[in-house]
Coordinates of C-alpha atoms in Angstrom, one line a residue:
Chain R
X1 CA 91.1 91.0 123.2
X2 CA 87.7 90.0 124.7
X3 CA 86.0 90.3 121.3
X4 CA 88.8 88.5 119.4
X5 CA 88.7 85.6 121.9
X6 CA 84.9 85.5 121.7
X7 CA 85.0 85.4 117.8
X8 CA 87.7 82.7 117.8
X9 CA 85.7 80.6 120.2
X10 CA 82.5 80.9 118.3
X11 CA 84.2 79.8 115.1
X12 CA 86.1 77.0 116.7
X13 CA 83.0 75.6 118.4
X14 CA 81.1 75.8 115.2
X15 CA 83.9 73.9 113.4
X16 CA 84.3 71.2 116.1
X17 CA 80.5 70.6 116.4
X18 CA 80.1 70.5 112.6
X19 CA 82.9 67.9 112.2
X20 CA 81.8 65.7 115.1
X21 CA 78.2 65.7 113.9
X22 CA 79.2 65.1 110.3
X23 CA 81.3 62.1 111.4
X24 CA 78.2 60.6 113.0
X25 CA 76.4 60.9 109.6
X26 CA 78.1 57.8 108.4
X27 CA 76.5 55.4 110.9
X28 CA 73.2 57.2 110.5
X29 CA 73.4 56.7 106.8
X30 CA 74.3 53.0 107.2
X31 CA 71.2 52.5 109.5
X32 CA 69.0 54.3 106.9
X33 CA 70.4 52.2 104.0
X34 CA 69.9 49.0 106.1
X35 CA 66.2 49.8 106.6
X36 CA 65.5 51.6 103.3
X37 CA 63.1 48.9 102.2
X38 CA 60.9 49.8 105.3
X39 CA 60.6 53.5 104.5
X40 CA 58.9 55.3 101.6
X41 CA 61.0 57.5 99.3
X42 CA 59.6 60.7 100.8
X43 CA 60.6 59.6 104.4
X44 CA 64.0 58.5 103.2
X45 CA 64.5 61.9 101.4
X46 CA 63.5 63.7 104.7
X47 CA 66.0 61.6 106.7
X48 CA 68.8 62.2 104.3
X49 CA 68.2 65.9 104.3
X50 CA 68.2 66.0 108.1
X51 CA 71.4 63.9 108.3
X52 CA 73.1 66.3 106.0
X53 CA 71.7 69.6 107.5
X54 CA 72.1 68.6 111.1
X55 CA 75.8 69.3 111.5
X56 CA 75.4 72.9 110.4
X57 CA 72.3 73.4 112.6
X58 CA 74.0 72.0 115.6
X59 CA 77.2 73.9 114.9
X60 CA 75.2 77.2 114.8
X61 CA 73.2 76.3 118.0
X62 CA 76.3 75.2 119.9
X63 CA 78.3 78.3 118.9
X64 CA 75.6 81.0 119.1
X65 CA 73.2 79.4 121.5
X66 CA 75.7 78.0 124.1
X67 CA 79.3 79.2 123.6
X68 CA 78.4 82.8 123.0
X69 CA 76.1 83.3 126.1
X70 CA 78.5 81.2 128.3
X71 CA 81.5 83.3 127.3
X72 CA 79.5 86.6 127.6
X73 CA 78.3 85.6 131.1
X74 CA 81.4 84.2 132.7
X75 CA 84.4 85.7 131.0
X76 CA 85.6 89.0 132.5
X77 CA 85.4 91.7 129.8
X78 CA 88.9 92.9 130.8
X79 CA 90.5 89.6 130.0
X80 CA 94.0 89.7 128.6
X81 CA 93.9 86.0 127.7
X82 CA 95.4 85.4 124.2
X83 CA 93.9 82.8 121.9
X84 CA 96.3 79.8 121.8
X85 CA 97.6 78.2 118.6
X86 CA 95.0 75.4 118.8
X87 CA 92.2 77.8 119.1
X88 CA 93.5 80.0 116.3
X89 CA 93.9 76.9 114.1
X90 CA 90.3 75.8 114.8
X91 CA 89.0 79.3 114.3
X92 CA 90.8 79.5 111.0
X93 CA 89.2 76.3 109.9
X94 CA 85.9 77.7 111.0
X95 CA 86.5 80.8 108.9
X96 CA 87.4 78.6 105.9
X97 CA 84.2 76.6 106.3
X98 CA 82.0 79.7 106.4
X99 CA 83.8 81.4 103.5
X100 CA 83.4 78.1 101.5
X101 CA 79.7 78.0 102.3
X102 CA 79.2 81.6 101.1
X103 CA 81.3 81.0 98.0
X104 CA 79.3 77.8 97.1
X105 CA 76.0 79.4 97.6
X106 CA 76.7 82.6 95.8
X107 CA 78.0 80.5 92.9
X108 CA 74.9 78.4 92.9
X109 CA 72.6 81.4 93.0
X110 CA 74.6 83.1 90.1
X111 CA 74.5 79.9 87.9
X112 CA 70.7 79.5 88.6
X113 CA 69.9 83.1 87.9
X114 CA 71.9 83.1 84.7
X115 CA 70.2 80.0 83.6
X116 CA 66.8 81.4 84.3
X117 CA 67.6 84.7 82.6
X118 CA 68.8 82.8 79.5
X119 CA 65.7 80.6 79.4
X120 CA 63.3 83.6 80.0
X121 CA 64.9 85.4 77.0
X122 CA 63.9 82.6 74.7
X123 CA 60.7 81.7 76.5
X124 CA 57.0 82.4 76.1
X125 CA 54.6 81.8 79.0
X126 CA 51.9 79.1 78.4
X127 CA 48.4 80.5 78.4
X128 CA 47.5 78.6 81.6
X129 CA 49.5 78.3 84.8
X130 CA 49.8 74.8 86.1
X131 CA 48.0 74.8 89.5
X132 CA 49.1 78.3 90.2
X133 CA 52.7 78.0 89.0
X134 CA 53.7 79.8 85.8
X135 CA 54.9 77.5 83.0
X136 CA 57.3 78.8 80.3
X137 CA 58.0 77.2 77.0
X138 CA 61.7 77.7 76.0
X139 CA 62.7 77.7 72.4
X140 CA 66.1 76.5 71.2
X141 CA 67.0 74.7 74.4
X142 CA 68.2 71.1 75.1
X143 CA 65.3 68.8 76.2
X144 CA 64.1 70.3 79.4
X145 CA 61.4 70.1 82.1
X146 CA 62.6 71.8 85.2
X147 CA 61.4 73.9 88.1
X148 CA 63.6 76.8 89.0
X149 CA 63.3 79.3 91.8
X150 CA 63.3 78.8 95.6
X151 CA 60.6 81.1 96.7
X152 CA 59.0 82.0 93.4
X153 CA 58.9 78.8 91.4
X154 CA 58.7 78.7 87.7
X155 CA 58.4 75.7 85.5
X156 CA 60.4 75.6 82.3
X157 CA 59.6 73.4 79.4
X158 CA 61.5 73.1 76.1
X159 CA 59.7 73.2 72.8
X160 CA 60.8 69.7 71.8
X161 CA 59.4 68.2 75.0
X162 CA 56.2 70.1 74.5
X163 CA 56.0 68.8 71.0
X164 CA 56.7 65.2 71.8
X165 CA 54.4 64.8 74.9
X166 CA 50.7 64.4 74.7
X167 CA 48.4 66.4 77.1
X168 CA 48.3 63.6 79.7
X169 CA 52.0 63.0 79.7
X170 CA 52.7 66.7 79.9
X171 CA 50.4 67.0 82.9
X172 CA 52.2 64.0 84.5
X173 CA 55.6 65.7 84.0
X174 CA 54.3 68.9 85.4
X175 CA 52.7 67.1 88.3
X176 CA 56.1 65.6 89.1
X177 CA 57.6 69.1 89.1
X178 CA 54.7 70.4 91.2
X179 CA 55.6 67.7 93.8
X180 CA 59.1 69.2 94.0
X181 CA 57.5 72.6 94.6
X182 CA 55.2 71.4 97.4
X183 CA 58.1 69.6 99.2
X184 CA 60.3 72.7 98.8
X185 CA 63.0 70.6 97.2
X186 CA 64.7 73.7 95.7
X187 CA 65.1 75.2 99.1
X188 CA 66.5 71.9 100.4
X189 CA 68.9 71.9 97.4
X190 CA 69.9 75.4 98.4
X191 CA 70.8 74.2 101.9
X192 CA 72.6 71.1 100.6
X193 CA 74.7 73.0 98.1
X194 CA 75.8 75.3 100.9
X195 CA 77.0 72.4 103.1
X196 CA 80.7 71.9 103.3
X197 CA 81.9 68.6 101.7
X198 CA 85.4 68.0 103.1
X199 CA 87.5 65.7 100.8
X200 CA 88.3 63.4 103.7
X201 CA 84.5 62.8 104.3
X202 CA 83.5 61.5 100.9
X203 CA 80.3 60.0 102.1
X204 CA 78.8 63.4 102.6
X205 CA 78.7 63.9 98.8
X206 CA 77.1 60.4 98.6
X207 CA 74.3 61.6 100.9
X208 CA 73.7 64.5 98.5
X209 CA 73.5 62.2 95.6
X210 CA 71.2 59.8 97.4
X211 CA 68.9 62.7 98.5
X212 CA 68.8 63.8 94.8
X213 CA 67.7 60.4 93.6
X214 CA 65.3 59.7 96.5
X215 CA 63.6 63.1 96.1
X216 CA 62.9 62.2 92.5
X217 CA 61.3 58.9 93.6
X218 CA 59.3 60.8 96.2
X219 CA 58.1 63.3 93.6
X220 CA 56.9 60.5 91.4
X221 CA 55.0 58.9 94.3
X222 CA 53.5 62.2 95.3
X223 CA 52.4 63.0 91.7
X224 CA 50.7 59.5 91.5
X225 CA 49.0 60.0 94.9
X226 CA 47.7 63.3 93.6
X227 CA 46.0 61.6 90.7
X228 CA 48.6 61.3 88.0
X229 CA 48.5 58.0 86.1
X230 CA 51.7 56.0 86.6
X231 CA 51.4 55.0 82.9
X232 CA 51.4 58.6 81.8
X233 CA 54.3 59.5 84.1
X234 CA 56.3 56.5 82.8
X235 CA 55.6 57.4 79.2
X236 CA 56.6 61.0 79.9
X237 CA 59.9 59.8 81.5
X238 CA 60.6 57.5 78.6
X239 CA 60.0 60.2 76.0
X240 CA 61.9 62.9 77.7
X241 CA 64.7 60.5 78.6
X242 CA 65.0 59.4 75.0
X243 CA 65.0 63.0 73.8
X244 CA 67.8 63.8 76.3
X245 CA 69.7 60.8 75.1
X246 CA 69.3 61.7 71.4
X247 CA 70.3 65.3 72.0
X248 CA 73.6 64.0 73.1
X249 CA 73.1 64.4 76.9
X250 CA 74.9 61.1 77.3
X251 CA 77.4 62.1 79.9
X252 CA 76.5 61.2 83.5
X253 CA 76.0 64.1 85.8
X254 CA 78.8 62.9 88.0
X255 CA 77.8 65.1 91.0
X256 CA 74.4 63.6 91.2
X257 CA 75.5 60.0 91.1
X258 CA 76.8 57.5 93.6
X259 CA 77.9 55.1 91.0
X260 CA 77.4 54.5 87.3
X261 CA 74.2 52.4 87.7
X262 CA 72.3 54.6 90.1
X263 CA 71.5 57.7 88.2
X264 CA 68.2 59.3 89.1
X265 CA 66.7 58.2 85.7
X266 CA 67.8 54.6 86.2
X267 CA 66.4 54.4 89.7
X268 CA 63.2 56.1 88.7
X269 CA 62.6 53.8 85.8
X270 CA 63.0 50.8 88.1
X271 CA 60.8 52.4 90.7
X272 CA 58.1 53.2 88.2
X273 CA 58.2 49.6 87.0
X274 CA 57.6 48.6 90.6
X275 CA 54.8 51.1 91.0
X276 CA 53.1 50.0 87.8
X277 CA 53.1 46.4 89.1
X278 CA 52.3 47.0 92.7
X279 CA 50.8 50.5 93.0
X280 CA 51.3 53.0 95.8
X281 CA 48.9 53.7 98.7
X282 CA 48.1 57.3 99.6
X283 CA 48.9 56.8 103.3
X284 CA 52.4 55.6 102.5
X285 CA 53.3 58.2 99.9
X286 CA 52.1 61.3 101.6
X287 CA 54.1 61.6 104.8
X288 CA 54.9 65.3 104.4
X289 CA 52.1 66.7 106.6
X290 CA 52.8 64.2 109.4
X291 CA 56.5 65.0 109.1
X292 CA 55.9 68.7 109.3
X293 CA 53.7 68.3 112.4
X294 CA 56.2 65.9 114.0
X295 CA 59.2 68.2 113.4
X296 CA 57.4 71.3 114.6
X297 CA 56.6 69.5 117.8
X298 CA 60.1 68.3 118.2
X299 CA 61.6 71.8 117.6
X300 CA 59.2 73.2 120.2
X301 CA 60.2 70.6 122.8
X302 CA 64.0 71.2 122.1
X303 CA 63.5 75.0 122.3
X304 CA 61.7 74.6 125.7
X305 CA 64.4 72.3 127.1
X306 CA 67.1 74.6 125.9
X307 CA 65.5 77.6 127.6
X308 CA 64.9 75.7 130.8
X309 CA 68.5 74.2 130.9
X310 CA 70.4 77.2 129.6
X311 CA 71.4 78.7 133.0
X312 CA 72.3 75.3 134.4
X313 CA 74.4 74.4 131.4
X314 CA 76.3 77.7 130.9
X315 CA 78.9 77.2 133.7
X316 CA 79.7 73.7 132.3
X317 CA 80.0 75.1 128.8
X318 CA 82.3 77.9 130.0
X319 CA 84.6 75.2 131.6
X320 CA 84.7 73.4 128.3
X321 CA 85.5 76.6 126.5
X322 CA 88.4 77.2 128.9
X323 CA 89.8 73.8 127.9
X324 CA 89.7 74.9 124.2
X325 CA 91.3 78.3 125.0
X326 CA 94.2 76.7 126.8
Chain X
X1 CA 96.0 68.9 90.1
X2 CA 92.7 70.6 90.9
X3 CA 94.1 73.8 89.4
X4 CA 94.9 72.0 86.2
X5 CA 91.4 70.5 86.0
X6 CA 89.7 73.7 86.8
X7 CA 91.6 76.1 84.6
X8 CA 93.5 73.9 82.1
X9 CA 90.3 72.6 80.4
X10 CA 90.1 73.6 76.8
X11 CA 87.1 75.8 76.2
X12 CA 84.8 75.2 73.2
X13 CA 84.6 77.9 70.5
X14 CA 81.2 79.0 71.7
X15 CA 82.5 79.7 75.2
X16 CA 85.3 81.8 73.9
X17 CA 83.4 84.3 71.8
X18 CA 84.2 87.8 72.9
X19 CA 82.4 91.1 72.2
X20 CA 84.3 91.8 69.0
X21 CA 83.9 88.2 67.8
X22 CA 80.1 88.4 68.4
X23 CA 79.9 91.7 66.5
X24 CA 81.8 90.3 63.5
X25 CA 79.5 87.2 63.6
X26 CA 76.5 89.6 63.5
X27 CA 78.0 91.3 60.4
X28 CA 78.6 88.0 58.7
X29 CA 74.9 87.1 59.3
X30 CA 73.7 90.5 58.1
X31 CA 75.8 90.7 54.9
X32 CA 76.1 86.9 54.1
X33 CA 79.7 87.4 53.0
X34 CA 82.3 89.9 54.2
X35 CA 85.9 90.7 53.6
X36 CA 88.3 92.3 56.1
X37 CA 88.2 95.4 54.0
X38 CA 84.4 95.6 54.2
X39 CA 84.4 95.3 57.9
X40 CA 87.3 97.7 58.3
X41 CA 85.5 100.4 56.2
X42 CA 82.7 100.2 58.7
X43 CA 84.8 100.0 61.9
X44 CA 88.0 101.7 61.1
X45 CA 87.4 104.5 63.6
X46 CA 87.5 102.0 66.4
X47 CA 89.7 99.2 65.3
X48 CA 92.9 98.5 63.3
X49 CA 92.8 96.5 60.1
X50 CA 95.1 93.8 61.6
X51 CA 92.9 93.4 64.6
X52 CA 89.9 92.7 62.4
X53 CA 91.9 90.4 60.1
X54 CA 93.2 88.4 63.2
X55 CA 89.7 88.2 64.7
X56 CA 88.1 87.0 61.5
X57 CA 90.8 84.4 61.1
X58 CA 90.3 83.2 64.7
X59 CA 86.5 82.8 64.0
X60 CA 87.4 80.8 60.9
X61 CA 89.7 78.6 62.9
X62 CA 87.0 78.1 65.5
X63 CA 84.7 76.8 62.8
X64 CA 82.2 79.6 63.1
X65 CA 83.1 81.2 59.7
X66 CA 83.8 79.7 56.3
X67 CA 86.1 81.4 53.9
X68 CA 87.0 81.3 50.2
X69 CA 89.8 83.1 48.5
X70 CA 89.3 85.4 45.5
X71 CA 92.5 87.0 44.3
X72 CA 94.3 88.2 47.4
X73 CA 91.2 88.7 49.5
X74 CA 89.4 86.2 51.7
X75 CA 85.5 86.2 51.7
X76 CA 84.1 85.1 55.0
X77 CA 80.6 83.7 55.5
X78 CA 78.9 82.3 58.6
X79 CA 79.2 78.5 59.1
X80 CA 76.1 78.6 61.3
X81 CA 72.8 80.5 61.0
X82 CA 72.0 82.9 63.8
X83 CA 69.3 80.6 64.9
X84 CA 71.7 77.6 65.0
X85 CA 74.2 79.7 66.9
X86 CA 71.7 80.8 69.5
X87 CA 70.4 77.2 69.8
X88 CA 73.9 75.9 70.3
X89 CA 74.7 78.6 72.8
X90 CA 71.6 77.9 74.9
X91 CA 72.1 74.2 74.5
X92 CA 75.8 74.5 75.3
X93 CA 75.1 76.5 78.4
X94 CA 72.6 74.0 79.6
X95 CA 74.9 71.1 78.9
X96 CA 77.7 72.9 80.7
X97 CA 75.5 73.4 83.7
X98 CA 74.3 69.8 83.7
X99 CA 77.5 67.9 83.0
X100 CA 80.3 69.9 84.4
X101 CA 80.5 68.7 88.0
X102 CA 81.9 72.1 88.9
X103 CA 78.9 73.7 87.3
X104 CA 76.3 71.3 88.6
X105 CA 75.6 73.9 91.3
X106 CA 72.4 75.2 89.7
X107 CA 69.4 75.0 92.0
X108 CA 66.9 73.2 89.8
X109 CA 64.6 70.2 90.0
X110 CA 64.7 68.5 86.7
X111 CA 62.3 65.9 85.3
X112 CA 65.1 64.1 83.6
X113 CA 68.8 64.5 84.3
X114 CA 71.5 63.3 82.0
X115 CA 70.7 59.9 80.4
X116 CA 73.4 57.3 79.9
X117 CA 73.2 54.1 77.9
X118 CA 72.4 52.1 81.0
X119 CA 69.5 54.5 81.7
X120 CA 68.4 54.1 78.1
X121 CA 68.2 50.3 78.5
X122 CA 66.2 50.7 81.7
X123 CA 63.8 53.1 79.9
X124 CA 63.4 50.4 77.2
X125 CA 62.4 47.9 79.8
X126 CA 60.0 50.3 81.3
X127 CA 58.6 51.1 77.9
X128 CA 57.8 47.4 77.3
X129 CA 55.8 47.2 80.6
X130 CA 54.0 50.5 79.7
X131 CA 53.0 49.1 76.3
X132 CA 51.9 45.8 77.8
X133 CA 49.8 47.6 80.4
X134 CA 48.2 49.9 77.9
X135 CA 47.4 46.9 75.6
X136 CA 45.8 45.1 78.6
X137 CA 43.8 48.2 79.5
X138 CA 42.5 48.7 75.9
X139 CA 41.5 45.0 75.7
X140 CA 39.6 45.3 79.0
X141 CA 37.8 48.3 77.7

């Protein structure tokens, strides 16, 4: 009974904390949208990712970092207390949430691996890697420039795209993809795809779409800061965009859009127009290193505070758990 | 409703090709034209005549085979070359992954996602600016 109660509590706490934190995402998103003109695309993408990933991180921390030690420490192991209906319901919802996450992520991995396998079957590697990343030219594929792989990135390029782009434009497109690799956007996508998107919280899907568009803008800016000409990048976008359009890719990828007029291509074309007219400064467009340092410091402080406050907090947490059990 | 949308969707012919159908398509590509009797002579140890007749007829209805009648027999030939078929299959899989919201779960960073007419107009505007900038640059040089 002790272990069953413990498991139910962990699941229930994870579900409650996830939902409460997810609900606070909406005001956070509104604040970000209100001040979006003040932040660069890279910073906005980082914020959106944090807003989306935080509910799960806090859910795990609260359940495994607080509820579990509190229960272990203060609950007598010979307890005969039965989980009540509310606790069982919350635990069941927690189970559904976790199963859903595993289902989504296994599906994503399967689709991605199948796609890569299919491309690799029809692909030949280009003689030179692009800045250390292997590039494959795929025959018989719809117009494509994409980077696949979370830990071992590979760039795939379709033959029609390779034919239509000149060397500068091709390098610009590859530099854009390289920017995604350096900001680990595929790993972030992995996390985002895993996140639950309850139907009654539709704005969570909007955050994913916004992140998708914003990360594209950030990759453009990063490529430009690293020396890519905005003109070449724009030409590459125009040519590949037209190829995609001609090949019949006219449907909107609904899952990546907030509304009909804000597809990543639309937003990027507008953004590149702005960059062509005003330019982008390296300080503004390269916040990743500062962000990494800032967040490492924050994580260290939070961990220290957690360790210091843990023994003081545990009795309070246990009292709160008693409330859920009853 | 979600059940209907997930499972009630009509699949395209390329999605529906099974193992036997693929094998028959390969024979059609290899021999240019086949009859049910030809195929049966090669495969009679494994499959019944009626199975082959039904499968060839199904491929014809899917638009993957053409057929002409000579006497009582139908002569089947491939409507697509093997190259076109592979291209369509790869393209189809890619389109399926990109456009089906259920299948947009692939973990990829793409240079260009699906392009709509609105996007195309925006790209036209961008193109005008790019051309103007390039002209200006070449003049200054």
